[in-house]
Coordinates of C-alpha atoms in Angstrom, one line a residue:
Chain A
M24 CA -0.3 0.0 -0.3
I25 CA 1.2 3.0 -0.6
S26 CA 0.9 5.9 1.4
F27 CA 0.6 9.5 0.2
P28 CA 2.5 12.0 1.9
T29 CA -0.3 14.3 4.1
Q30 CA 1.2 17.8 3.4
V31 CA -0.3 17.7 -0.1
D32 CA -4.3 17.5 1.5
R33 CA -3.2 20.0 3.6
K34 CA -2.0 22.1 1.1
K35 CA -5.1 21.7 -0.6
R36 CA -7.3 22.4 1.8
F37 CA -5.2 25.6 2.1
H38 CA -5.2 26.7 -1.7
Q39 CA -9.1 25.8 -1.4
A40 CA -9.8 27.6 1.7
I41 CA -8.0 30.5 -0.2
A42 CA -9.1 30.4 -3.3
F43 CA -12.9 30.5 -2.1
W44 CA -12.2 33.6 -0.3
I45 CA -10.7 35.7 -2.5
A46 CA -14.3 34.5 -4.3
R47 CA -16.2 35.4 -1.7
I48 CA -14.4 38.9 -1.3
I49 CA -15.1 39.8 -4.0
S50 CA -18.8 39.1 -4.1
Y51 CA -19.3 40.8 -1.0
S52 CA -17.2 43.8 -2.3
I53 CA -19.8 44.2 -5.0
L54 CA -22.6 44.2 -2.7
L55 CA -21.1 46.7 -0.8
I56 CA -20.4 49.3 -3.3
L57 CA -24.4 48.5 -4.8
F58 CA -25.3 49.0 -1.0
F59 CA -23.0 52.4 -0.8
I60 CA -24.1 54.0 -3.6
L61 CA -28.2 53.2 -2.7
F62 CA -27.3 54.3 0.5
F63 CA -25.4 57.4 -0.8
I64 CA -28.5 58.5 -3.2
L65 CA -31.4 57.3 -0.3
K66 CA -29.8 59.7 2.3
R67 CA -29.3 62.7 0.0
G68 CA -32.7 62.3 -1.6
I69 CA -35.3 60.9 0.8
G70 CA -35.7 64.1 2.7
V71 CA -37.2 65.8 -0.5
I72 CA -39.5 62.6 -1.2
N73 CA -42.8 63.8 0.1
W74 CA -46.3 63.7 -1.0
E75 CA -46.0 66.7 -2.8
F76 CA -43.2 65.8 -4.2
L77 CA -44.7 62.9 -6.3
T78 CA -47.6 64.4 -7.2
A79 CA -46.9 68.6 -7.9
M80 CA -45.6 70.0 -11.1
P81 CA -42.2 71.3 -11.2
S82 CA -42.1 75.2 -10.3
D83 CA -39.9 77.9 -9.8
G84 CA -37.8 76.8 -12.7
M85 CA -37.2 73.2 -11.2
T86 CA -35.9 74.3 -8.2
K87 CA -39.3 73.4 -5.9
G88 CA -42.2 71.8 -6.5
G89 CA -42.7 68.0 -7.7
I90 CA -41.8 65.5 -10.6
L91 CA -45.5 64.3 -11.2
P92 CA -44.7 64.8 -14.9
A93 CA -41.8 62.9 -15.0
I94 CA -42.3 59.7 -13.2
V95 CA -45.7 59.7 -15.2
G96 CA -44.0 60.0 -18.7
T97 CA -41.2 57.4 -17.4
L98 CA -44.6 54.9 -16.7
Y99 CA -45.9 55.6 -19.9
L100 CA -42.8 54.7 -22.4
V101 CA -41.2 52.1 -20.0
L102 CA -44.9 50.0 -20.4
M103 CA -45.3 51.0 -24.1
S104 CA -41.9 50.5 -24.9
M105 CA -42.4 47.0 -23.4
V106 CA -46.0 46.4 -25.3
I107 CA -44.2 47.2 -28.4
A108 CA -40.8 45.2 -27.9
F109 CA -42.1 42.1 -25.7
P110 CA -44.3 40.2 -28.3
V111 CA -41.9 41.2 -31.5
G112 CA -39.3 40.1 -29.4
V113 CA -41.0 37.0 -28.0
L114 CA -42.1 35.9 -31.9
S115 CA -38.9 36.8 -33.5
G116 CA -37.0 34.6 -30.6
I117 CA -39.6 31.4 -31.4
Y118 CA -38.8 32.0 -35.0
V119 CA -35.1 32.3 -34.9
N120 CA -34.4 28.9 -32.5
E121 CA -37.7 27.0 -33.7
Y122 CA -38.2 27.9 -37.3
A123 CA -35.4 29.0 -38.6
K124 CA -33.4 26.4 -40.3
E125 CA -29.6 26.4 -40.0
G126 CA -27.6 27.7 -42.2
A127 CA -26.5 31.7 -43.9
I128 CA -30.0 33.8 -42.7
K129 CA -30.3 32.1 -39.8
Q130 CA -25.9 33.1 -38.7
F131 CA -27.2 36.4 -40.0
V132 CA -30.0 37.3 -38.0
K133 CA -28.1 36.6 -35.2
M134 CA -25.2 38.4 -35.8
M135 CA -27.6 41.1 -36.6
T136 CA -29.3 40.8 -33.3
N137 CA -26.0 40.7 -31.8
N138 CA -24.7 43.8 -33.0
L139 CA -28.2 45.6 -32.7
A140 CA -27.2 44.5 -28.9
G141 CA -24.0 46.5 -29.1
V142 CA -25.0 49.6 -30.7
P143 CA -24.7 52.6 -28.5
S144 CA -27.8 54.3 -26.8
I145 CA -27.3 57.6 -28.3
V146 CA -27.2 55.9 -32.1
F147 CA -30.8 54.4 -31.6
G148 CA -31.8 58.0 -30.4
L149 CA -30.1 59.2 -33.9
F150 CA -31.9 57.0 -36.2
G151 CA -35.1 57.2 -33.8
M152 CA -35.1 60.8 -34.3
A153 CA -34.4 60.3 -38.2
L154 CA -37.3 57.9 -38.4
F155 CA -40.2 57.9 -36.2
V156 CA -39.7 61.6 -35.2
N157 CA -39.2 63.3 -39.0
R158 CA -39.9 60.2 -41.5
L159 CA -42.5 59.3 -39.9
G160 CA -43.7 62.4 -38.6
F161 CA -44.8 61.1 -35.3
G162 CA -43.0 64.4 -33.7
A163 CA -41.4 64.6 -30.7
S164 CA -43.6 61.9 -28.7
I165 CA -44.2 59.0 -26.6
L166 CA -44.9 57.1 -29.7
A167 CA -41.5 57.6 -30.5
G168 CA -39.8 57.9 -27.6
S169 CA -41.1 54.2 -27.2
L170 CA -41.1 52.8 -30.2
T171 CA -37.0 54.1 -30.3
L172 CA -36.4 52.3 -26.5
A173 CA -38.6 49.3 -27.8
L174 CA -35.4 49.3 -30.4
L175 CA -33.2 49.4 -27.8
A176 CA -34.8 46.3 -25.8
L177 CA -35.5 44.4 -28.4
P178 CA -32.0 42.3 -29.0
L179 CA -32.5 41.6 -25.5
I180 CA -35.6 40.4 -25.5
I181 CA -34.7 38.3 -28.5
R182 CA -31.5 36.9 -27.0
T183 CA -33.3 35.9 -24.4
T184 CA -36.0 34.3 -25.7
E185 CA -33.6 32.2 -27.7
E186 CA -31.6 30.9 -25.0
S187 CA -35.0 30.0 -23.0
L188 CA -36.3 28.4 -25.8
K189 CA -32.7 26.1 -26.4
A190 CA -33.0 25.3 -22.4
V191 CA -36.0 23.2 -23.6
D192 CA -35.0 19.6 -23.8
D193 CA -35.8 18.1 -27.4
T194 CA -37.5 15.0 -25.6
F195 CA -40.6 17.3 -25.0
R196 CA -40.5 18.4 -28.7
H197 CA -40.6 14.8 -29.5
A198 CA -43.3 13.4 -27.0
S199 CA -45.6 15.6 -28.2
Y200 CA -45.0 15.1 -32.1
A201 CA -45.5 11.5 -31.6
L202 CA -48.8 12.3 -30.0
G203 CA -49.7 13.6 -33.7
A204 CA -49.5 17.4 -32.4
G205 CA -47.9 19.5 -35.3
K206 CA -44.9 22.0 -34.7
L207 CA -46.9 25.2 -33.7
R208 CA -49.3 23.4 -30.9
T209 CA -46.3 22.4 -29.7
I210 CA -44.3 25.5 -29.6
R211 CA -47.5 26.8 -27.8
K212 CA -49.1 24.2 -25.4
V213 CA -45.0 22.1 -24.7
V214 CA -42.1 24.7 -25.3
L215 CA -43.5 28.5 -24.4
P216 CA -44.8 27.1 -20.9
I217 CA -42.4 25.6 -19.9
A218 CA -39.3 28.5 -21.0
F219 CA -42.1 31.4 -20.2
P220 CA -40.2 32.2 -16.7
N221 CA -37.1 32.5 -18.7
I222 CA -38.2 34.5 -21.2
I223 CA -40.2 37.0 -18.4
T224 CA -36.0 37.2 -17.5
G225 CA -35.8 39.0 -21.0
L226 CA -38.5 41.3 -19.6
I227 CA -37.4 42.5 -16.7
L228 CA -34.0 42.9 -18.2
G229 CA -35.5 45.1 -21.0
I230 CA -37.6 47.2 -18.5
G231 CA -34.4 47.8 -16.4
R232 CA -32.8 49.0 -19.6
V233 CA -35.7 51.1 -21.1
S234 CA -36.2 53.1 -17.8
G235 CA -32.9 54.4 -17.3
E236 CA -32.2 55.6 -20.6
T237 CA -31.3 59.0 -21.4
A238 CA -29.9 59.1 -24.9
P239 CA -32.4 57.6 -27.2
I240 CA -35.6 59.7 -25.6
L241 CA -33.3 62.9 -25.8
F242 CA -34.5 63.6 -29.4
T243 CA -37.4 61.8 -29.9
V244 CA -39.8 62.5 -26.6
A245 CA -38.4 64.0 -23.6
A246 CA -39.2 67.5 -22.9
Y247 CA -37.3 69.5 -20.5
F248 CA -40.2 71.5 -19.2
L249 CA -43.5 70.7 -19.4
P250 CA -45.8 71.5 -16.2
K251 CA -49.1 69.2 -17.8
L252 CA -49.2 65.3 -17.7
P253 CA -49.3 64.1 -21.3
H254 CA -52.8 63.6 -23.0
S255 CA -51.7 61.1 -25.9
V256 CA -48.8 59.1 -27.2
F257 CA -48.4 62.2 -29.9
D258 CA -47.9 64.2 -26.5
Q259 CA -44.1 65.0 -25.8
A260 CA -43.5 64.0 -22.0
M261 CA -40.9 64.5 -19.3
A262 CA -38.6 61.1 -17.8
L263 CA -36.6 60.9 -15.0
P264 CA -33.7 60.1 -16.2
Y265 CA -33.5 63.0 -18.6
H266 CA -35.4 65.6 -15.8
L267 CA -32.0 64.2 -13.9
Y268 CA -30.0 65.2 -16.6
V269 CA -31.6 68.3 -17.2
I270 CA -31.4 70.0 -13.2
S271 CA -27.9 68.3 -12.6
T272 CA -26.5 70.1 -15.8
S273 CA -28.9 72.7 -17.2
G274 CA -31.4 74.0 -15.0
T275 CA -31.6 77.2 -14.0
N276 CA -30.1 77.2 -10.7
I277 CA -28.1 73.7 -10.1
Q278 CA -27.4 73.9 -6.3
A279 CA -31.1 74.7 -5.6
S280 CA -32.1 72.2 -8.0
R281 CA -29.2 69.4 -6.1
P282 CA -31.9 68.0 -3.4
I283 CA -34.7 67.6 -6.2
A284 CA -32.0 65.4 -8.4
Y285 CA -31.2 62.8 -5.8
G286 CA -35.1 63.0 -4.9
T287 CA -35.6 62.0 -8.7
A288 CA -33.1 59.3 -8.4
V289 CA -34.4 57.6 -5.8
I290 CA -38.2 57.5 -7.3
L291 CA -36.1 56.2 -10.4
I292 CA -34.8 53.5 -8.4
L293 CA -37.7 52.5 -7.1
I294 CA -39.6 52.2 -10.3
V295 CA -36.8 50.1 -11.7
L296 CA -37.1 47.9 -8.4
G297 CA -40.8 47.8 -8.5
M298 CA -41.2 46.7 -11.6
N299 CA -38.6 44.4 -11.1
L300 CA -40.2 42.9 -8.4
L301 CA -43.5 42.9 -10.1
A302 CA -42.0 41.3 -13.5
N303 CA -40.5 38.8 -10.5
F304 CA -44.2 37.9 -9.4
V305 CA -45.1 37.2 -13.0
R306 CA -42.0 34.9 -13.3
S307 CA -43.0 32.7 -10.2
H308 CA -46.4 32.4 -10.4
Y309 CA -45.7 31.1 -14.1
S310 CA -42.9 28.8 -12.5
R311 CA -45.2 27.5 -10.6
K312 CA -47.7 26.9 -12.9
V313 CA -45.1 24.6 -14.9
K314 CA -44.8 21.8 -12.6
M315 CA -41.3 20.8 -13.2
K316 CA -41.0 19.7 -9.6
Chain B
M13 CA -53.2 -13.4 -38.9
R14 CA -53.2 -10.2 -40.5
T15 CA -50.4 -8.3 -41.5
K16 CA -49.8 -4.8 -40.0
I17 CA -47.0 -3.7 -41.0
E18 CA -44.5 -4.5 -43.8
T19 CA -41.0 -3.0 -45.2
N20 CA -39.8 -4.0 -48.4
N21 CA -36.1 -3.5 -49.0
V22 CA -35.8 -0.2 -46.9
H23 CA -32.8 1.8 -47.0
L24 CA -31.6 4.9 -44.6
H25 CA -28.9 7.2 -44.7
Y26 CA -28.0 9.8 -42.3
G27 CA -25.9 11.8 -44.8
D28 CA -23.1 10.0 -45.6
F29 CA -23.7 7.2 -43.1
H30 CA -25.9 4.0 -44.4
A31 CA -27.7 3.4 -41.6
L32 CA -30.6 0.9 -42.3
K33 CA -29.8 -1.5 -45.5
G34 CA -32.2 -3.1 -47.5
I35 CA -34.4 -4.0 -44.3
N36 CA -37.9 -6.4 -45.0
M37 CA -40.1 -7.3 -42.5
Q38 CA -43.5 -8.2 -42.0
I39 CA -45.1 -7.8 -38.3
P40 CA -48.5 -9.4 -37.9
E41 CA -51.3 -7.8 -35.7
R42 CA -51.4 -7.7 -32.4
T43 CA -48.3 -9.2 -31.7
V44 CA -44.7 -8.0 -29.9
T45 CA -42.0 -7.6 -31.7
A46 CA -38.6 -7.6 -30.5
L47 CA -35.9 -5.6 -32.2
I48 CA -32.4 -6.6 -30.5
G49 CA -29.3 -5.9 -31.8
P50 CA -25.7 -4.0 -30.6
S51 CA -25.9 -0.6 -30.2
G52 CA -25.4 1.3 -33.3
C53 CA -26.8 -1.7 -35.7
G54 CA -30.1 0.8 -36.4
K55 CA -32.7 -0.7 -34.5
S56 CA -34.1 2.5 -33.1
S57 CA -33.8 4.0 -36.4
Y58 CA -35.8 1.4 -38.0
L59 CA -38.4 2.1 -34.9
R60 CA -38.5 5.7 -35.9
L61 CA -39.4 5.3 -39.4
F62 CA -43.1 3.8 -38.4
N63 CA -44.2 6.9 -36.6
R64 CA -42.2 9.4 -39.0
M65 CA -39.9 10.6 -36.0
N66 CA -36.5 10.3 -38.8
D67 CA -37.7 13.1 -40.3
L68 CA -37.1 15.3 -37.6
I69 CA -33.6 15.0 -38.1
D70 CA -31.5 16.7 -41.2
G71 CA -29.9 15.1 -44.1
V72 CA -32.1 11.5 -43.4
R73 CA -33.1 9.9 -46.6
I74 CA -35.4 7.0 -46.8
D75 CA -35.8 4.6 -49.9
G76 CA -37.9 1.5 -49.9
K77 CA -41.8 0.9 -49.1
I78 CA -42.8 1.4 -45.8
L79 CA -46.6 -0.1 -45.4
I80 CA -48.9 0.3 -42.4
D81 CA -52.8 -1.4 -42.9
N82 CA -51.6 -1.3 -46.7
T83 CA -50.9 2.1 -46.8
D84 CA -47.2 3.8 -47.6
I85 CA -46.9 6.0 -45.0
Y86 CA -44.0 7.8 -47.0
A87 CA -46.5 8.8 -49.6
I88 CA -49.1 10.6 -47.5
P89 CA -48.6 14.4 -47.7
Q90 CA -47.2 15.9 -44.8
S91 CA -50.4 17.2 -43.7
E92 CA -51.1 13.3 -43.2
V93 CA -48.1 12.9 -40.8
D94 CA -50.2 14.3 -37.4
R95 CA -52.9 11.7 -38.1
L96 CA -50.1 8.9 -38.4
R97 CA -48.5 9.1 -35.5
R98 CA -51.9 9.2 -33.6
K99 CA -52.0 5.8 -34.7
V100 CA -48.6 5.4 -34.2
G101 CA -47.9 5.8 -30.6
M102 CA -44.5 6.3 -29.1
V103 CA -43.1 5.5 -26.1
F104 CA -39.2 6.5 -25.4
Q105 CA -36.2 5.2 -23.4
K106 CA -36.2 7.8 -21.0
P107 CA -39.2 8.6 -19.3
N108 CA -40.5 12.1 -20.6
P109 CA -43.6 13.7 -18.7
F110 CA -44.3 17.0 -19.8
P111 CA -44.4 19.3 -16.4
K112 CA -47.9 19.6 -16.2
T113 CA -50.1 17.5 -14.4
I114 CA -50.7 13.7 -14.8
F115 CA -54.2 14.5 -16.0
E116 CA -53.1 16.9 -18.0
N117 CA -50.1 14.5 -19.7
V118 CA -52.7 12.3 -20.5
A119 CA -55.0 14.5 -21.5
Y120 CA -52.9 16.4 -23.9
G121 CA -52.9 13.8 -26.7
L122 CA -57.0 14.1 -26.9
R123 CA -56.8 17.9 -26.5
V124 CA -54.1 18.4 -29.4
N125 CA -56.3 16.2 -31.7
G126 CA -59.4 18.1 -30.8
L127 CA -61.1 16.4 -27.9
K128 CA -63.0 19.2 -26.0
D129 CA -65.6 17.2 -24.0
K130 CA -64.7 17.2 -20.1
K131 CA -66.5 14.3 -19.8
L132 CA -64.9 12.3 -22.2
I133 CA -61.3 13.3 -22.1
E134 CA -61.6 12.6 -18.3
G135 CA -62.9 9.1 -19.1
Q136 CA -60.4 8.4 -21.6
V137 CA -57.8 10.0 -19.0
E138 CA -58.7 7.1 -16.6
K139 CA -59.3 4.3 -19.1
A140 CA -55.5 4.8 -20.3
L141 CA -54.3 5.3 -17.1
R142 CA -56.1 2.1 -15.8
Q143 CA -54.6 0.3 -18.9
A144 CA -51.1 1.2 -18.0
A145 CA -51.7 -0.3 -14.5
L146 CA -50.8 3.5 -12.9
W147 CA -54.8 4.3 -11.5
E148 CA -54.9 2.4 -8.5
E149 CA -51.5 4.8 -7.7
V150 CA -52.3 7.9 -8.7
K151 CA -56.1 8.7 -8.9
D152 CA -55.5 10.8 -5.7
K153 CA -53.2 13.2 -6.9
L154 CA -54.0 13.9 -10.8
K155 CA -53.6 17.6 -10.5
K156 CA -50.3 16.7 -8.9
S157 CA -47.2 17.4 -11.2
A158 CA -45.8 14.6 -13.2
F159 CA -42.4 14.7 -12.0
E160 CA -43.5 13.9 -7.9
L161 CA -44.0 10.1 -9.6
S162 CA -41.0 7.4 -9.6
G163 CA -39.6 7.1 -12.9
G164 CA -41.1 3.6 -13.6
Q165 CA -44.6 5.2 -12.7
Q166 CA -43.4 8.4 -15.3
Q167 CA -42.8 5.8 -18.1
R168 CA -46.5 4.3 -17.3
L169 CA -47.8 7.5 -17.0
C170 CA -46.3 8.3 -20.5
I171 CA -47.3 4.9 -21.5
A172 CA -51.0 5.8 -20.3
R173 CA -50.4 9.1 -22.0
A174 CA -49.7 7.2 -25.6
M175 CA -52.6 4.7 -25.3
A176 CA -55.1 7.9 -24.5
I177 CA -55.4 8.3 -27.9
E178 CA -56.0 4.6 -28.8
P179 CA -53.4 4.5 -31.6
S180 CA -53.0 0.4 -32.9
I181 CA -49.7 0.1 -33.1
L182 CA -47.2 1.2 -29.7
L183 CA -43.7 1.6 -30.7
M184 CA -41.0 1.3 -27.3
D185 CA -37.7 2.4 -27.5
E186 CA -35.7 0.5 -24.9
P187 CA -38.5 1.8 -22.6
A188 CA -37.2 0.0 -19.2
S189 CA -33.4 0.4 -19.5
A190 CA -33.8 3.5 -17.2
L191 CA -35.6 1.2 -14.5
D192 CA -35.0 -0.6 -11.7
P193 CA -36.1 -4.5 -11.8
I194 CA -39.2 -4.1 -9.9
S195 CA -40.2 -1.1 -12.2
T196 CA -39.0 -2.8 -15.2
G197 CA -41.2 -6.2 -14.4
K198 CA -44.3 -4.3 -14.5
I199 CA -43.9 -3.1 -17.6
E200 CA -43.4 -5.7 -19.2
E201 CA -46.1 -7.5 -17.4
L202 CA -47.8 -4.4 -19.0
I203 CA -46.4 -5.0 -22.5
Y204 CA -47.6 -8.8 -22.4
E205 CA -51.4 -7.4 -21.6
L206 CA -51.4 -4.5 -24.2
K207 CA -50.6 -7.4 -26.6
S208 CA -54.3 -7.8 -26.9
N209 CA -55.3 -4.2 -28.5
F210 CA -52.2 -2.9 -29.7
T211 CA -49.3 -4.2 -32.0
I212 CA -46.6 -3.3 -30.2
I213 CA -42.8 -3.3 -31.5
I214 CA -40.2 -2.6 -28.7
V215 CA -36.2 -2.2 -29.3
T216 CA -34.4 -3.7 -26.6
H217 CA -30.8 -4.3 -25.2
N218 CA -32.0 -6.6 -22.9
M219 CA -32.0 -10.3 -24.6
Q220 CA -33.9 -11.7 -21.2
Q221 CA -36.9 -9.3 -22.0
A222 CA -36.9 -10.1 -25.5
S223 CA -37.5 -13.5 -25.0
R224 CA -39.9 -12.9 -22.0
V225 CA -42.3 -10.3 -24.2
S226 CA -42.1 -10.7 -27.2
D227 CA -43.4 -13.2 -29.7
Y228 CA -41.4 -12.4 -32.9
T229 CA -37.8 -11.3 -32.5
G230 CA -35.8 -9.5 -35.5
F231 CA -31.7 -9.3 -35.0
F232 CA -29.9 -6.3 -36.1
L233 CA -26.3 -6.3 -37.0
L234 CA -24.2 -3.6 -38.7
G235 CA -28.1 -2.1 -40.5
E236 CA -28.7 -5.4 -41.8
L237 CA -31.2 -7.5 -40.7
I238 CA -29.6 -10.5 -40.2
E239 CA -32.8 -13.1 -38.9
F240 CA -36.2 -12.4 -38.4
D241 CA -38.7 -15.1 -36.9
E242 CA -40.6 -16.1 -33.8
T243 CA -38.8 -15.6 -30.4
K244 CA -38.9 -19.4 -29.3
K245 CA -36.9 -20.2 -32.6
I246 CA -34.9 -17.0 -32.3
F247 CA -33.5 -18.0 -28.8
R248 CA -33.8 -21.9 -29.3
N249 CA -32.5 -22.8 -32.7
P250 CA -31.4 -19.1 -34.9
E251 CA -30.5 -20.4 -38.1
K252 CA -27.6 -17.9 -38.4
Q253 CA -24.6 -17.7 -36.9
Q254 CA -24.6 -13.8 -35.5
T255 CA -27.4 -14.5 -34.4
E256 CA -26.3 -17.0 -31.9
N257 CA -23.4 -15.5 -30.7
Y258 CA -25.3 -12.3 -30.4
I259 CA -27.7 -14.2 -28.1
T260 CA -25.5 -16.3 -26.4
G261 CA -23.5 -13.6 -25.3
R262 CA -20.3 -14.3 -27.6
F263 CA -20.6 -10.5 -28.9
G264 CA -22.7 -7.4 -28.4

């Protein structure tokens, strides 16, 4: 019988412990940074948040009053861009993964989707202005802004849909075909329900991305100062990220606007958080419906 | 006995690979036929011809004639393939219930094929679960996920799912290879009982299983059907030396 040197074991264990600790410290420090940012913003912004801040129009050159139009504008933009991007993105993902034959066209579509995901958001903004605002004549409006934001979120939703569908085991598809189900029915009744909780992740990511973007709405919808709520999709609107940008860089009195800027940031974070929670709830609801366990 | 399935000089290519080389076979109605042979011999590919599951693989080419009830199933239009699969049920190697409830798993095939009447569906689900000898075990938890069942129960659920739409042929691709001996025994008993209603073709690696459950046995080797005869004959007195070598365990 060979006797293995005991030092080797000890050394192995030591190396392992070090590796774990490094990984642990790194992940904790990321959390720490996140908490620090949140704390910093909350500490400076929480003071200005009250009922009036949430429900009043900005006043006195945006140094006083509330941010209601920006909240409403952002909610409209997120909602409408997702209403546009989600079905289009999911259908595209289904096409790419389930219908498109392996080959040049599929590769091209996938490559273009990836490229689209890498395009800087200001370029989307310019494109949206050229196409939606000018060419199609929507003017600077919620419609034009939502369409631009939808384009921005589209690659994200297509990719997650594609990945979620790819993760569905082929044995489920085969079992369905073997029972005489066609392709469409198999996708609708078997594949999509299994993939849906993961597809919702795409929606969550899309919401997060869209609600915080400034550049795409800059030329397509955002108003510098508009103390009334939009009445139709052809109206301009204020939006939280752009409002934040305006009162921190080009307001009438930047110093006096500072607390409002932080308050706006807090509300923006809360909205994103709230939408993520909602999407998570939907996700777990569908997970329960799919009886994987 | 009436011939249910007949193949005449069937060849199958996966791209450049010649997987089946001129297979001729006549399978009588309401019998169990076992397909045996070493891995990669083509027996699963052959099984998958009968419900056209090979169509799902890119680069497959099929020549020759495959007749079910005297109809060439590769001459029918694409739209008829779903109907063919309704008639030719399949049970897969690994239990693959849908992530749905036990009830919905069995009801799926009925709904897919246009049944809407709730009473009718319920009756049919119960009947199928009884046929699969699973009813007593699951009747109180039909609303539970199929994934809560054991592997053996899941496979019997898959058999019930396949039987619910009342096919006349049941294809089984190593249905017990992922199961323990007790579950395997139950599946074999089941196959024996189902014979009175279905024409069953079963692919198996297990010699004993083939000899226990089947009436006819086909031995495949490297894409060729070496011998096809009554199971008794194959196991007691095979014509070909290769068959004898295989069933006595001298290779494979």
